[in-house]
DNA sequence: TTGTATGCGTTATCAG
DNA sequence: CTGATAACGCATACAA
């Protein structure tokens, strides 16, 4: 198919015997009145020529791209599922989502951010930016609105708002749950490198300890400090045989590793140790024993995020036309908390 | 930041006291000669104004986007890792990759394909298209080159080529390996809905049986026919206690489910059953017992794909300038086979 | 209801 | 080495 030039509005106009303006009007179904006849003529011409709109030209002319960007640390696990949902939601609202993974690398992050801004995306969603607030501010020096996910630190000031999974509350609930299941010593198995979101979990964990009476033995572990191979022994040394010990983990993958290393070490789960994760990924439901976890309401999370963004882009009118109640965003820099729900499985029974 | 108009080449030109053409020349470092002085002037002006190139305008003018699209069934597991590698490789070759997940839905697939073509991507990578060859042909009626991944069916004719993981050989190797480990009955636990790629595995499985002497008991199972909860019992009934039975699984996730259901049912892995997966995902390495699997050389796979695509886009010159040997693609409709390598773990020892 | 003319921000082709 | 200027393909006031 050498050099098959794509048909343009001009070609369609000529074929249909109308002007390019009319073609554009027909194809974009605007509020202007059009005669049935011209509509048919144009549509037939377009179909015949295999016309396909050139998004770049359209965006350039309209000065709006209907594209929003999503920056993620990666695609695996939770992030992948989240990205898929965001794509669906974007489409539902007539937008196009460009997803990029930063590989947890601030250089890559910076480059992708730049790329997205060069594309003149209408808005930006960022999940777990590694770069500093200052760097980010320097890169995003235009008016492009940004929404952050799971962000509790300085970056908040850059954003029109943040949407956070309530991992704090999840950890509170987890400790309470473990206590109810008979645990009398507690561990948090975390991930320093996740920064603020790890801190949130720790606060929740502590609050859970407080709520369950105060003085049970408890300790923190981090993947950076204890090799997975030593984990089981480490936990066993610091807990007694008489009552089960509860291990609250950063996420399902940490829980998975933790649980398997315990089993490998010959410790009974959930008899001797009870394990809880977060995110309720596939691995949690299909392990043996199944891993107790917290479910993420992806659809709700994505919907909140988009409605907030669209409100900020001045698209309330469209939302309301679709029968949506206008979504009034919190004050600038405000935060939406998405609640997680406990899913009990064998690992904590 | 209300209405902060982005600086244009025109603004930069004015600021630097040169013409827009010169600005463009400086910023794109073309082969034209430029004086050091103007280069500095332009660069300073651009920096001062916070100039950011408008990709749409550039692509429109250049009639080339330097963007390629990747269509995937989803982002989870293997696909997510593959997407991340493809992004890296795209960048390495100066391209920009837009990744979309089709949710395994041919409607979504069609829409995304359309979107990508509307964006005038230079090329297209498709992994596991659900739509028929005819539908695809109708959508892709322009000259946009397409490369398929893991495709053994009719769609091949649409493409400039295909890059396939050699799952056939992996299954052959797996059966041989299981046989060496003492297995004397064999099962394949598959996934009909994956069509051709499932067939490939089955062929490999059969060939493996043939190579290992022919007449060992063997059987096929499919996730659609046997509920996971019944799997262990089903396998136990059809195999004898005296020698271990080997279960070759569609991928690591199937292997994971299979192994855990067996353990849950009280069967010893790897004593009574040995399990093998494909893809060597995180879950395989961190299960207990660790799951024997086949490693995917993501980087090589992505590199082969891109070099093939770029050759087709007439970019050999650039590749060679970078010191790459020119990659001569197979004949049109040809196939590149990517070998998988066995990773032995406890599940098959 | 339809057509004309102009702008969107770059790149590229020529002359100077 | 540098500067006008014409595309690129579409959308949209403004006229008709």
Coordinates of C-alpha atoms in Angstrom, one line a residue, chain A residues 1 4-6 46-52, chain B residues 113-114 117 134-144 146 158:
Chain A
X1 CA 0.0 0.0 0.0
X4 CA -2.0 5.8 0.2
X5 CA -2.9 9.4 1.1
X6 CA -5.6 9.5 3.7
X46 CA -16.9 9.9 4.1
X47 CA -17.6 6.2 4.1
X48 CA -16.7 5.9 0.4
X49 CA -13.4 7.6 0.8
X50 CA -12.6 5.8 4.0
X51 CA -12.2 9.2 5.7
X52 CA -10.6 9.2 9.1
Chain B
X113 CA -7.5 0.8 16.7
X114 CA -9.6 3.5 15.2
X117 CA -5.2 5.4 13.3
X134 CA -11.9 -9.4 8.0
X135 CA -12.9 -6.8 10.6
X136 CA -9.3 -5.9 11.1
X137 CA -8.7 -5.5 7.4
X138 CA -11.6 -3.2 7.2
X139 CA -10.4 -1.0 10.0
X140 CA -6.8 -0.9 8.9
X141 CA -7.4 0.1 5.3
X142 CA -4.5 2.5 5.1
X143 CA -0.9 1.7 4.8
X144 CA 0.0 1.7 8.5
X146 CA 1.3 -3.8 11.7
X158 CA -2.6 -8.4 7.6

